[in-house]
Structure formats: structure tokens, C-alpha cells
Short mmCIF file of C-alpha atoms in Angstrom, two decimals:
data_model
loop_
_atom_site.label_atom_id
_atom_site.label_comp_id
_atom_site.label_asym_id
_atom_site.label_seq_id
_atom_site.Cartn_x
_atom_site.Cartn_y
_atom_site.Cartn_z
CA MET A 25 78.82 100.48 89.08
CA CYS A 26 79.50 97.30 91.29
CA ASN A 27 78.25 93.94 89.93
CA TYR A 28 77.59 92.57 93.45
CA SER A 29 77.39 88.73 93.31
CA ASN A 30 78.51 87.76 96.89
CA GLY A 31 79.20 84.13 96.12
CA LYS A 32 76.27 81.89 96.88
CA ASN A 33 74.23 84.81 97.54
CA SER A 34 73.75 86.31 94.30
CA LEU A 35 70.22 88.14 93.94
CA HIS A 36 68.85 86.53 90.68
CA THR A 37 64.93 87.26 91.23
CA LEU A 38 63.40 90.20 92.57
CA PHE A 39 59.71 90.60 93.01
CA PHE A 40 57.68 94.07 93.56
CA GLU A 41 54.65 93.53 95.29
CA VAL A 42 53.23 96.81 94.15
CA THR A 43 49.90 96.28 95.77
CA SER A 44 47.94 93.90 98.14
CA ARG A 45 44.57 94.89 97.07
CA CYS A 46 43.13 92.34 94.56
CA ASN A 47 39.47 91.99 92.05
CA ALA A 48 39.51 88.42 93.04
CA LEU A 49 38.86 86.26 96.20
CA CYS A 50 40.79 83.08 95.42
CA ASP A 51 40.40 80.01 97.64
CA HIS A 52 43.72 79.56 97.69
CA CYS A 53 45.28 83.10 98.15
CA GLY A 54 48.49 83.22 100.14
CA SER A 55 48.57 86.71 101.46
CA ARG A 56 44.77 87.07 101.72
CA CYS A 57 45.16 90.31 99.87
CA THR A 58 43.33 92.26 102.63
CA ALA A 59 45.64 95.67 102.85
CA SER A 60 44.15 99.09 101.47
CA GLN A 61 45.53 101.56 99.18
CA LYS A 62 46.94 103.87 102.16
CA ASP A 63 49.33 100.97 103.32
CA GLU A 64 51.25 101.04 99.62
CA LEU A 65 54.51 102.49 98.27
CA SER A 66 54.51 105.44 96.00
CA SER A 67 56.25 104.64 92.78
CA GLU A 68 58.71 107.20 93.97
CA ILE A 69 60.10 104.52 96.54
CA PHE A 70 60.03 101.65 94.20
CA LYS A 71 62.11 103.70 91.79
CA LYS A 72 64.66 104.48 94.59
CA VAL A 73 65.09 100.78 95.11
CA LEU A 74 65.36 100.01 91.23
CA ASP A 75 68.34 102.74 91.61
CA SER A 76 70.06 101.10 94.13
CA VAL A 77 69.76 97.58 92.77
CA ALA A 78 71.17 98.98 89.40
CA LYS A 79 73.88 100.66 90.98
CA ASN A 80 75.16 97.95 92.99
CA PHE A 81 74.12 94.69 91.74
CA GLY A 82 73.46 95.77 88.05
CA THR A 83 70.86 94.94 86.11
CA SER A 84 71.94 92.45 83.81
CA SER A 85 71.19 89.05 85.48
CA ILE A 86 68.46 90.00 87.78
CA MET A 87 64.82 89.36 86.29
CA LEU A 88 61.87 91.91 88.03
CA ASN A 89 58.85 90.39 88.56
CA ILE A 90 55.54 92.59 89.38
CA THR A 91 53.42 90.42 91.22
CA GLY A 92 50.36 91.79 94.02
CA GLY A 93 47.58 91.34 94.71
CA GLU A 94 46.90 92.33 90.96
CA PRO A 95 49.23 94.66 89.70
CA LEU A 96 47.34 96.19 87.14
CA ILE A 97 44.73 97.68 89.80
CA ARG A 98 47.47 100.38 90.43
CA LYS A 99 47.32 103.28 88.29
CA ASP A 100 50.75 104.08 88.18
CA LEU A 101 52.32 100.49 87.43
CA PHE A 102 53.57 101.47 84.26
CA GLU A 103 55.17 104.39 85.38
CA ILE A 104 57.19 101.94 87.85
CA THR A 105 57.52 99.51 84.92
CA ALA A 106 58.94 102.06 82.42
CA TYR A 107 61.48 103.36 84.99
CA ALA A 108 62.91 99.96 85.13
CA ASP A 109 63.08 99.68 81.61
CA SER A 110 64.90 102.46 81.29
CA LEU A 111 67.41 101.38 83.65
CA GLY A 112 67.76 98.33 81.81
CA PHE A 113 65.74 95.66 83.68
CA LYS A 114 64.05 92.86 82.18
CA TRP A 115 60.71 92.61 83.82
CA GLY A 116 57.50 90.42 83.91
CA LEU A 117 54.27 90.30 85.21
CA VAL A 118 52.07 88.24 87.36
CA THR A 119 48.51 88.90 86.84
CA ASN A 120 45.22 87.41 87.06
CA GLY A 121 44.31 88.31 83.38
CA MET A 122 41.32 90.06 84.26
CA LEU A 123 42.16 93.88 83.70
CA ILE A 124 44.05 93.60 80.49
CA THR A 125 42.64 96.07 77.63
CA ASN A 126 44.00 97.03 74.50
CA ASP A 127 45.17 100.21 76.18
CA VAL A 128 47.02 98.24 79.27
CA ILE A 129 48.45 96.26 75.87
CA SER A 130 50.01 99.09 74.55
CA LYS A 131 51.61 100.14 77.69
CA MET A 132 53.02 96.68 78.02
CA ARG A 133 54.52 97.03 74.69
CA GLU A 134 56.09 100.59 75.33
CA THR A 135 57.67 99.33 78.63
CA HIS A 136 58.86 96.37 77.14
CA MET A 137 57.44 93.61 79.25
CA SER A 138 59.09 90.51 78.24
CA THR A 139 56.95 87.97 80.18
CA ILE A 140 53.43 87.54 81.61
CA THR A 141 52.12 84.83 83.98
CA ILE A 142 48.13 84.72 84.10
CA SER A 143 46.37 82.40 86.31
CA LEU A 144 43.60 80.07 85.25
CA ASP A 145 42.34 77.24 87.37
CA GLY A 146 39.65 75.10 85.44
CA MET A 147 37.19 75.41 82.93
CA LYS A 148 34.73 78.31 83.26
CA LYS A 149 32.49 77.10 85.82
CA THR A 150 35.31 75.70 87.92
CA HIS A 151 37.83 78.76 87.74
CA GLU A 152 34.99 81.29 88.45
CA LYS A 153 33.54 79.39 91.41
CA PHE A 154 37.31 79.23 92.48
CA ARG A 155 38.15 83.18 91.94
CA HIS A 156 34.84 84.20 92.72
CA VAL A 157 34.55 86.53 89.91
CA PRO A 158 31.63 85.83 87.49
CA GLY A 159 32.69 86.32 83.65
CA SER A 160 36.39 86.16 84.44
CA PHE A 161 37.28 83.11 82.65
CA ASP A 162 36.08 84.72 79.20
CA ARG A 163 38.04 87.77 79.82
CA ILE A 164 40.74 85.85 80.62
CA ILE A 165 40.96 83.91 77.29
CA SER A 166 40.00 87.21 75.41
CA SER A 167 43.55 88.53 77.08
CA ILE A 168 45.44 85.88 76.01
CA GLU A 169 44.38 86.15 72.41
CA LYS A 170 44.78 90.03 72.20
CA LEU A 171 48.22 89.26 73.63
CA LYS A 172 49.12 86.80 71.21
CA LYS A 173 47.85 89.02 68.72
CA ALA A 174 50.01 91.88 69.88
CA ASN A 175 53.21 89.66 69.02
CA PHE A 176 55.48 91.43 71.39
CA VAL A 177 55.40 89.30 74.58
CA GLU A 178 58.70 86.78 74.87
CA HIS A 179 56.64 84.16 76.93
CA ILE A 180 53.13 83.93 77.81
CA GLN A 181 52.78 81.40 80.97
CA VAL A 182 49.33 80.23 82.33
CA THR A 183 49.73 79.08 85.69
CA PHE A 184 47.28 76.58 87.25
CA ILE A 185 46.86 75.77 90.77
CA ALA A 186 45.72 72.22 91.06
CA THR A 187 43.08 71.24 93.57
CA LYS A 188 41.04 68.41 94.75
CA LYS A 189 38.18 70.45 92.76
CA ASN A 190 39.59 70.83 89.36
CA ILE A 191 42.95 68.46 88.73
CA SER A 192 40.27 66.67 86.63
CA GLU A 193 39.98 69.49 84.33
CA LEU A 194 43.68 69.75 83.68
CA PRO A 195 43.76 68.00 80.83
CA GLU A 196 41.08 70.02 79.16
CA VAL A 197 42.53 73.15 80.07
CA TYR A 198 45.86 71.93 78.18
CA ARG A 199 43.94 71.06 75.11
CA LEU A 200 42.42 74.81 75.47
CA LEU A 201 45.82 76.56 76.06
CA SER A 202 47.46 74.57 72.95
CA MET A 203 44.64 76.28 70.82
CA LEU A 204 45.52 79.43 72.24
CA LYS A 205 49.37 78.86 71.29
CA ILE A 206 50.71 79.91 74.58
CA ASP A 207 54.33 79.25 75.56
CA SER A 208 54.32 77.03 78.49
CA LEU A 209 51.76 75.86 81.22
CA ARG A 210 53.13 75.94 85.10
CA ILE A 211 51.41 73.87 87.41
CA SER A 212 51.74 74.38 91.42
CA GLY A 213 49.84 71.94 93.79
CA ILE A 214 47.22 73.81 96.45
CA ASP A 215 49.46 74.68 99.53
CA PRO A 216 47.93 74.93 103.22
CA ILE A 217 48.87 79.26 103.30
CA GLY A 218 46.64 81.79 103.52
CA ARG A 219 43.41 81.50 102.69
CA ALA A 220 43.70 78.02 101.60
CA LYS A 221 43.96 76.77 105.12
CA ASP A 222 40.37 77.56 105.37
CA ASN A 223 39.43 75.43 102.58
CA LYS A 224 41.31 71.72 103.81
CA ASP A 225 38.64 70.17 101.18
CA LEU A 226 41.08 71.36 98.03
CA MET A 227 44.09 69.68 99.09
CA LEU A 228 45.83 66.82 96.93
CA SER A 229 46.10 63.33 97.89
CA THR A 230 49.23 61.09 97.19
CA GLU A 231 47.41 59.90 94.04
CA ASP A 232 46.53 63.38 92.75
CA TYR A 233 50.08 64.34 92.73
CA TYR A 234 51.15 60.88 91.11
CA PHE A 235 48.81 61.98 88.40
CA LEU A 236 50.13 65.65 88.26
CA PHE A 237 53.77 63.51 87.78
CA ASP A 238 52.65 61.74 84.88
CA PHE A 239 50.97 64.83 83.53
CA ILE A 240 54.02 66.55 83.43
CA LYS A 241 56.25 63.94 82.04
CA LYS A 242 53.83 63.44 79.02
CA HIS A 243 54.09 67.00 78.25
CA SER A 244 57.21 68.30 79.39
CA SER A 245 58.68 68.17 76.03
CA SER A 246 55.35 68.81 73.91
CA GLU A 247 54.82 71.95 71.88
CA LEU A 248 53.33 73.16 74.76
CA PRO A 249 55.41 72.30 77.45
CA VAL A 250 54.42 71.83 80.98
CA VAL A 251 56.73 72.76 83.75
CA TRP A 252 56.30 72.31 87.73
CA SER A 253 56.10 75.18 90.20
CA CYS A 254 59.41 75.38 92.93
CA THR A 255 57.04 74.03 95.30
CA HIS A 256 58.02 70.71 97.44
CA TYR A 257 60.64 68.07 97.43
CA PHE A 258 59.43 64.70 95.89
CA GLY A 259 62.36 62.31 96.07
CA ASN A 260 65.05 63.17 94.38
CA THR A 261 68.86 61.85 95.26
CA GLU A 262 72.31 62.74 94.10
CA ASN A 263 72.16 61.00 90.92
CA THR A 264 68.48 60.99 89.99
CA VAL A 265 65.60 63.56 89.69
CA ASP A 266 62.06 63.42 90.96
CA PRO A 267 58.92 62.43 89.47
CA THR A 268 58.63 65.65 87.88
CA GLY A 269 62.11 65.68 86.24
CA LYS A 270 64.08 67.91 88.21
CA LYS A 271 65.77 68.42 91.78
CA PHE A 272 64.40 70.32 94.46
CA ALA A 273 65.69 73.96 95.66
CA CYS A 274 64.06 76.42 97.84
CA TYR A 275 66.21 80.03 96.82
CA THR A 276 64.12 82.41 98.89
CA GLY A 277 66.56 84.57 100.23
CA ILE A 278 69.32 83.17 98.86
CA HIS A 279 68.85 84.33 95.20
CA VAL A 280 65.37 85.33 95.56
CA ALA A 281 64.16 88.38 97.62
CA SER A 282 60.95 90.66 97.28
CA VAL A 283 59.73 94.24 98.45
CA LEU A 284 56.43 93.93 99.78
CA SER A 285 53.82 96.61 98.86
CA ASN A 286 54.13 98.14 102.62
CA GLY A 287 58.07 98.24 101.98
CA ASP A 288 59.16 95.26 103.89
CA ILE A 289 62.39 93.65 102.37
CA PHE A 290 61.31 89.70 102.58
CA GLY A 291 62.20 86.50 100.83
CA CYS A 292 59.37 85.20 98.66
CA PRO A 293 56.18 87.08 98.62
CA ASN A 294 54.70 83.44 99.17
CA ILE A 295 56.11 82.35 102.59
CA PRO A 296 54.55 83.56 106.07
CA ARG A 297 54.42 87.01 106.71
CA ARG A 298 56.14 86.98 110.26
CA LYS A 299 57.85 89.68 111.75
CA GLU A 300 60.94 87.61 112.53
CA LEU A 301 61.44 87.14 108.51
CA ILE A 302 61.22 90.75 107.65
CA GLN A 303 64.81 91.76 106.91
CA GLY A 304 63.88 95.63 106.89
CA ASN A 305 61.81 98.09 105.29
CA VAL A 306 62.80 100.29 101.86
CA LEU A 307 61.11 103.68 103.76
CA LYS A 308 64.04 103.47 106.21
CA ASP A 309 66.51 101.21 104.86
CA ASP A 310 68.58 100.62 101.76
CA PHE A 311 67.48 97.35 100.18
CA CYS A 312 71.02 96.36 98.67
CA GLU A 313 72.42 96.94 102.15
CA VAL A 314 70.08 94.85 103.89
CA TRP A 315 70.57 91.90 100.95
CA LYS A 316 74.26 91.88 101.57
CA ASN A 317 74.27 91.94 105.31
CA LYS A 318 71.16 90.30 106.56
CA PHE A 319 69.05 87.44 105.57
CA GLU A 320 71.45 85.43 107.60
CA PHE A 321 68.21 82.94 108.74
CA TYR A 322 67.19 82.36 105.19
CA ARG A 323 71.14 81.58 104.39
CA ASN A 324 71.33 79.07 107.56
CA PRO A 325 71.59 75.57 105.68
CA ASN A 326 69.33 74.06 108.57
CA ARG A 327 66.95 76.90 108.49
CA THR A 328 64.09 74.47 108.11
CA LYS A 329 65.60 71.61 110.14
CA ALA A 330 62.78 70.28 112.87
CA LYS A 331 63.31 67.44 115.06
CA GLN A 332 61.44 64.79 112.43
CA CYS A 333 64.18 65.63 110.12
CA GLU A 334 67.24 64.98 112.23
CA SER A 335 67.44 61.31 111.41
CA CYS A 336 65.83 61.27 108.23
CA GLU A 337 67.57 60.06 104.98
CA TYR A 338 66.25 62.50 103.01
CA TRP A 339 67.44 65.56 104.60
CA LYS A 340 70.44 66.15 102.74
CA TYR A 341 68.11 66.32 99.49
CA CYS A 342 65.10 67.73 101.19
CA LYS A 343 66.33 70.41 103.49
CA GLY A 344 63.35 70.50 105.52
CA ASP A 345 61.08 71.18 102.16
CA SER A 346 59.90 74.44 101.15
CA PHE A 347 59.95 77.56 103.29
CA HIS A 348 56.59 78.63 102.54
CA THR A 349 55.05 75.64 104.07
CA PHE A 350 57.21 75.50 107.28
CA ASP A 351 55.08 76.02 110.39
CA PHE A 352 57.13 78.28 112.59
CA GLU A 353 54.83 77.95 115.45
CA THR A 354 55.51 74.03 115.75
CA ASN A 355 58.82 74.35 114.17
CA THR A 356 57.89 71.41 111.48
CA PRO A 357 57.60 71.30 107.76
CA GLN A 358 53.65 71.37 106.68
CA PHE A 359 54.53 69.00 104.02
CA CYS A 360 56.85 65.99 104.47
CA TYR A 361 57.71 63.77 101.57
CA LYS A 362 57.63 60.67 104.00
CA LYS A 363 54.56 61.81 105.72
CA ILE A 364 52.42 62.43 102.65
CA PHE A 365 54.14 59.72 100.42
CA LYS A 366 53.91 56.83 102.96
CA LYS A 367 50.69 56.41 101.11
CA LYS A 368 53.06 54.51 98.29
CA ASP A 369 52.31 51.67 100.63
CA ASP A 370 48.25 52.23 100.45
CA LEU A 371 49.25 52.50 96.70
CA LYS A 372 50.89 48.99 96.63
CA LYS A 373 47.65 47.93 98.99
CA MET A 374 45.62 48.65 96.23
CA LYS A 375 47.48 46.50 93.97
CA ASP A 376 46.17 43.70 95.87
CA VAL A 377 43.02 43.96 95.06
CA SER A 378 41.60 40.39 94.69
CA TYR A 379 39.62 38.60 91.91
CA ASN A 380 36.65 38.67 94.48
CA ASP A 381 37.15 42.16 95.21
CA ILE A 382 36.30 42.98 91.97
CA LEU A 383 33.40 40.82 91.38
CA THR A 384 31.82 41.81 94.47
CA LEU A 385 32.00 45.53 93.10
CA LEU A 386 31.00 44.48 89.81
CA MET A 387 28.02 42.36 91.08
CA LYS A 388 26.79 45.40 93.58
CA LYS A 389 26.88 47.76 90.39
CA ASN A 390 25.50 45.29 87.78
CA GLY A 391 23.78 42.90 89.60
CA GLU A 392 23.49 39.01 88.19
CA MET A 393 26.21 38.71 85.22
CA GLN A 394 26.83 36.18 82.59
CA HIS A 395 30.50 35.24 82.07
CA LEU A 396 32.38 33.68 79.27
CA THR A 397 35.62 32.50 80.67
CA ILE A 398 38.74 31.15 78.47
CA GLU A 399 41.71 30.17 80.22
CA PRO A 400 45.06 28.07 79.61
CA ALA A 401 44.21 23.84 79.35
CA LYS A 402 47.53 22.97 80.77
CA PHE A 403 48.39 25.07 83.55
CA LYS A 404 46.59 27.42 85.76
CA ALA A 405 46.95 31.33 84.49
CA SER A 406 49.01 33.69 86.98
CA LYS A 407 47.02 36.50 85.73
CA THR A 408 43.16 36.99 85.55
CA VAL A 409 41.52 39.88 82.98
CA ILE A 410 38.23 40.73 83.67
CA PHE A 411 36.03 42.67 81.39
CA THR A 412 33.04 44.70 82.99
CA PRO A 413 29.78 44.18 80.97
CA GLN A 414 30.24 47.50 79.59
CA ALA A 415 34.03 46.61 78.59
CA THR A 416 32.67 42.94 77.04
CA LYS A 417 29.85 45.08 75.30
CA ASP A 418 32.51 47.38 73.41
CA LEU A 419 34.66 44.64 72.73
CA TYR A 420 31.84 42.57 70.93
CA SER A 421 30.71 45.74 68.89
CA ILE A 422 33.63 46.99 67.81
CA PHE A 423 35.07 43.59 66.30
CA HIS A 424 31.29 42.67 65.66
CA TYR A 425 31.99 39.38 67.47
CA GLY A 426 29.82 36.56 66.19
CA GLU A 427 28.97 38.43 63.04
CA CYS A 428 30.82 38.20 59.10
CA HIS A 429 30.67 41.73 58.87
CA PRO A 430 31.84 43.62 55.58
CA SER A 431 34.52 45.66 57.92
CA ASN A 432 35.50 42.74 60.22
CA LEU A 433 37.14 40.96 57.44
CA TYR A 434 40.21 42.64 57.51
CA GLU A 435 41.94 43.01 61.01
CA GLU A 436 40.91 45.33 63.66
CA GLN A 437 42.60 46.76 66.46
CA ALA A 438 41.37 48.14 69.92
CA GLY A 439 42.96 49.85 72.83
CA LEU A 440 42.19 48.19 76.62
CA ILE A 441 41.91 50.66 79.57
CA GLY A 442 41.36 50.02 83.11
CA ASN A 443 43.09 49.20 86.33
CA ASN A 444 46.33 46.58 86.73
CA PHE A 445 46.31 44.79 89.97
CA ASN A 446 49.02 42.26 91.12
CA GLU A 447 46.85 39.18 90.10
CA VAL A 448 44.01 40.67 88.10
CA SER A 449 43.50 43.41 85.53
CA LEU A 450 39.96 44.94 84.97
CA VAL A 451 39.50 46.24 81.63
CA LYS A 452 36.68 49.19 81.59
CA TYR A 453 36.95 50.57 78.28
CA VAL A 454 37.61 49.06 74.80
CA VAL A 455 38.04 52.09 72.33
CA PRO A 456 38.81 51.26 68.43
CA ALA A 457 42.31 51.86 67.37
CA ILE A 458 43.74 53.49 63.94
CA LEU A 459 45.49 50.65 61.20
CA TYR A 460 47.03 51.22 58.03
CA ASN A 461 47.28 49.16 55.11
CA ARG A 462 44.27 46.79 56.23
CA ALA A 463 44.18 43.53 55.27
CA ARG A 464 42.66 40.25 56.14
CA ASN A 465 46.18 38.73 57.70
CA MET A 466 47.99 42.03 58.26
CA ALA A 467 48.04 45.79 59.38
CA THR A 468 50.21 48.39 60.58
CA MET A 469 50.17 51.13 63.22
CA ASP A 470 52.23 53.80 64.20
CA ASP A 471 52.86 56.35 66.90
CA PHE A 472 49.90 57.79 66.14
CA CYS A 473 47.58 55.34 67.07
CA LEU A 474 49.12 55.03 70.55
CA ARG A 475 48.85 58.67 70.84
CA GLN A 476 45.39 58.53 70.15
CA ILE A 477 44.78 55.86 72.72
CA MET A 478 46.66 57.77 75.64
CA ASP A 479 44.54 61.21 74.55
CA GLU A 480 41.45 59.19 75.42
CA ILE A 481 42.91 57.86 78.75
CA SER A 482 43.44 61.42 79.59
CA ILE A 483 39.87 62.30 78.23
CA ILE A 484 38.27 59.61 80.36
CA ASN A 485 40.04 59.97 83.65
CA GLU A 486 39.01 63.73 83.50
CA ASN A 487 35.40 62.90 82.70
CA ILE A 488 35.19 59.92 85.04
CA PRO A 489 34.12 62.33 88.05
CA LYS A 490 31.21 63.99 85.74
CA SER A 491 30.01 60.43 84.47
CA ASP A 492 27.44 58.15 85.69
CA SER A 493 27.97 56.38 89.22
CA ILE A 494 28.59 53.15 87.22
CA TYR A 495 31.60 54.18 85.82
CA GLN A 496 32.93 55.45 89.54
CA ASP A 497 34.84 53.34 91.81
CA LEU A 498 37.91 53.41 94.38
CA PHE A 499 40.61 52.31 92.05
CA GLY A 500 41.84 55.68 90.82
CA ASN A 501 42.36 56.53 87.47
CA VAL A 502 42.54 54.41 84.26
CA GLU A 503 45.72 53.07 82.66
CA PHE A 504 47.06 51.68 79.15
CA LEU A 505 46.57 48.07 79.41
CA GLY A 506 47.21 46.47 76.12
CA PHE A 507 45.58 46.00 72.59
CA ALA A 508 43.09 43.76 71.16
CA HIS A 509 43.34 42.80 67.67
CA SER A 510 41.72 40.60 65.33
CA HIS A 511 42.80 37.66 62.73
CA PRO A 512 39.75 37.06 60.82
CA GLN A 513 37.70 34.21 59.10
CA GLU A 514 40.51 31.62 58.25
CA THR A 515 43.59 33.60 59.03
CA ASP A 516 45.69 31.31 61.61
CA PHE A 517 44.49 31.86 65.22
CA ARG A 518 47.90 32.66 66.48
CA PHE A 519 50.29 34.99 67.63
CA SER A 520 52.59 35.53 64.75
CA THR A 521 56.09 36.50 64.73
CA HIS A 522 55.03 40.20 64.03
CA ASP A 523 52.56 40.06 66.79
CA THR A 524 55.22 38.72 69.17
CA LYS A 525 57.49 41.35 68.35
CA ASN A 526 55.17 44.07 68.60
CA HIS A 527 53.99 42.67 72.22
CA LYS A 528 57.50 42.41 73.24
CA ASP A 529 58.37 46.07 72.50
CA PHE A 530 55.07 47.12 74.40
CA VAL A 531 55.94 45.18 77.41
CA LYS A 532 59.37 46.95 77.71
CA LYS A 533 57.35 50.40 77.26
CA PHE A 534 54.60 49.74 79.39
CA GLY A 535 55.32 46.49 81.82
CA ASP A 536 52.52 44.06 82.13
CA PHE A 537 51.11 44.50 78.76
CA ILE A 538 48.30 42.38 77.60
CA SER A 539 47.71 41.63 74.27
CA ILE A 540 44.31 39.81 72.94
CA ILE A 541 43.92 38.21 69.59
CA LEU A 542 40.27 37.28 68.75
CA ASN A 543 38.39 35.52 65.45
CA PRO A 544 34.74 37.23 65.34
CA GLN A 545 33.41 35.24 62.43
CA LYS A 546 34.55 32.08 64.95
CA GLU A 547 33.78 33.62 68.30
CA LYS A 548 37.44 32.72 69.42
CA ILE A 549 39.43 34.73 71.73
CA VAL A 550 42.33 34.26 73.91
CA GLY A 551 44.83 36.75 75.80
CA PHE A 552 48.97 36.68 76.36
CA LEU A 553 50.88 38.51 78.83
CA GLY A 554 54.64 39.48 80.04
CA GLU A 555 57.66 39.02 77.92
CA GLU A 556 57.15 35.26 77.73
CA CYS A 557 53.71 35.88 76.25
CA GLU A 558 52.27 33.87 78.98
CA GLN A 559 48.26 33.20 78.28
CA VAL A 560 46.06 34.89 80.97
CA LYS A 561 42.31 33.88 81.93
CA LEU A 562 39.72 35.88 80.36
CA ILE A 563 36.52 36.59 82.28
CA LEU A 564 34.33 38.80 79.69
CA LEU A 565 31.00 39.66 81.84
CA SER A 566 27.57 40.47 80.47
CA LYS A 567 24.35 41.41 81.88
#
């Protein structure tokens, strides 16, 4: 046996597209899955390829991924995987999860399946609309539960294709999968390939990508880790990683190859099925000889260098972006970091939303409003913090403002959630926060309190699109702005040394952090911002 590596072009991942048939009609499908059974390779041909790979390259460093279409449609699938197992290949399955039965699980166990990737693209209604298979959601959840109970799979991963229609459900999907105790959640953004080209309303905006980046960073080291797919270049340099925490690289034809269901020898199964990209066919060519001696175009470092890339400062890191979204007709990348993320400038403009812009919006939604304004006596505040009428109502309710209530005679705390702009912060939601060891002039909090607020922010962002229109605007997702806490009754109405330290710690962590203290019984309230604890102007609106 020769363990072939060929330097930079060793084969690490081999895909067997065992069928192009599928029992779903997904809106994003890259290959459209329109082939018939008569076009599929026999199991004997797949075995022949496995023999060649095992003989020439060995099996220890190659991962065999069985994909489709829907692989479980093939009646002889486990004949192929059993043979791969007998040769020493480690293999995994990519499936939509709808055809997993107890009998299928037994065959997976017998042939030593090590990994499985199952698709889930939203909660029940959204997933089934996207995949066009009624009842599929419950079958998938049941399949995951059965695999967990069987307890032989090394890694159970769920993939989530993020689209404009399902991105708001990602936190809810994450909580569900956490309860199922799978091993990882892999997120991919929808790309304009295959059937997705016909569904342009599903494409993600720059703001959507930022939401995904934040979500991945938040959960990358959680008990259920979130990983990002190998999709696009997002801005890393030599000494940095991109917002997903990784550096971009597209290894199709370099370390990744596939045998398609008709026998074509190819790169990654997601790239366009163009004639010039097909390197041979296993019905007449030896796979290993093709891998060793062809794939020249794939291995050309300038393979996706378009005219627009020639003077681009990101070329060294981007290399023309992903092969699967390159437009070979126009010789241009369909996804370009500079083009997509020039909207960063638009996000900066969003930061320039003015006091009058916000008041105009709130008056349109709420009509005439009353206001309570608190501002510094001796200087003009550099920041104005506006509470929507609902946020003011919540603030007054949580702290029993204006009352001597049994619960507000000890310190209380609430999280402030909304949008932060250059000169104005808009508080939209006020949510109670947990405190420990409460007393009149003292209370303590821990990381659990902060996690609780962050979870509530995820829930709010998830549900804004489903809520009454008064909660919806063009300012994007809400974020954590700060805390309000009380100094009740006769307690000194000023920032204590401990308050100041906490505030400065939060400034280091979150940037423009707002701290508000109030005395409910005396109806006093004041707010501070930033490292210097500068007093802000507060405007509490009410109907």
C-alpha cells in the first residue's frame, strides 16, 4: 500500500454522492436533485473506487462522507458503507433525517457509522415550508432522539441553513437542540446556487450576517457548540480571525473531492456541475490517477481571480472567495466581502439616527406623549437616553415607582434593552434581573444574572418579527444597554464606590454602558454613561 500525500494536495475528505434523488424539495437545494435512479452508479462501482483509494492513499487520514440527494433512499446504501468499514474507512452520513428508522439505526451501528449530519431549518412550520414535506419536523426530532438513545454515534451534528425567513428562529432551534443534547450545531448562510437562485427573497442581509456572527461567538464554547460552515471570506488578515472566529479557506480540489452519483470525479458536491470542472468519470477512469494527475484548475492559486480582484487589498486572504459561488459565466464572485459589507457604512449611518428621528417614529406609533426629562444642571449631556412609553411603564412597574411597596424597600435591578446610536440610546424593554443577598443599601449579582438578561435579548430578537407592529422598526436587533437599580427610601442617592466599580467593569465589557439609579419612594432617577460616569439626559415617555 502506498500512502500518497503529494505535498499540498493530500486527500482528506471524499464525498460519495450515492444518489441525486430526494424525498424533499428544498428551496435552497444546490444540485436541485432531479436525476433518476437509472443514472446512479452501482454499489460495485463505488466499492471499486474504495479499493483504489485504500490501495493508493490508505484509509487512516481520509474521511468518507456519504451524501446525496437523500442517501437513505438507496436500498443498497449499507452494502457500500459495510464495504468501506471493512477496508478501514471512517464514514459519516449527511441526511435530511426523515427516513431514519430502528432498522436503519441498526445498520448504521453494524457498519460503524461515526458521524451524522441532519438538516433542520427552523421550527416546525418554517422547516416544513422550506423543505416542502409536511410532518418532517417531528420525524427529524424523533430520529435524533433514537440516535441519542442508541448511543453509538461519535458525533451528531445538526445543520441549519440560515435564510431571511428562518434566522429569527435560530435561538429557539438552539434551545431545542440543547435539550436533545446533540454534539454541535453547524450554521450555513444560504447561497445563490441551484434552486436558491429562484428564491432571492431568502438571501441574507449584512445585518443578518452580523446577527449570525454574534450568535456563533456567543455559543462557540457552550455545552452545545455552534460552528460556522466553510462558506465565505469575512475579513480576516494575517494576524486575525474573521467574526466567526476562523480564517477562510476553500479546499475543493485541493483536499476535497467527490464521486457524483453518475460517476463524475469532481470537487466539492456544492460547486456548479460544469463540464470543465469534471475531471473524469469512474466508469472509465481510475479515481486515484485522476486525483494525482488532474485537478490543475482547482489547484491554481488564481483560479477565482476576477478583474475586480486584481487590485483588492483582501485578495491575499480571500482568493476570490468560495468556489461554489463563483460565477464562471461572468468570471466574478457572486459573494464579495467588499460589496456585501460595504453596507458597514450603512450601519454606521444607522448610528447617526437623531433625537428627532426617534421622536418622530415614536409619535407616529404612539400619538401624543407625556415626558419626564432629567438632565445635568451644570453642563449639556453628550448622550440622551429615551425610554419608549412601554419601557417607561415597565420601569415604573418593576420598581413600583412612586410607591412604598414591600418589595421595593430593598434594592432591585432591571436590564435595559434597546438600540444604541451615536448621540441617543433608545430603551425599548426593561426586564427584571436577579439579585442575591438583597438589603436596603446592598445587593449582589453574578454571571447568572447577566446570562439571564442575554437570553432574554435573544428571545426578544427572535420574536420581534412575530410581535405587534408597535414593537417593530428599522433599527435592527436590540442589544444590552445597561442596568437600572434602586437605592430605596433613605439610602444615599448617589453612585457608591461599589456601583462605580461595577459600572466601569461593564464599560470595559460592553462599551457605552448605561447605569441608572432611582429611588422609587421619592421619585428620583438619574443616569450615567461611560468610563467617567458622565450624567446623561433621560427622557421617560408615557402615553
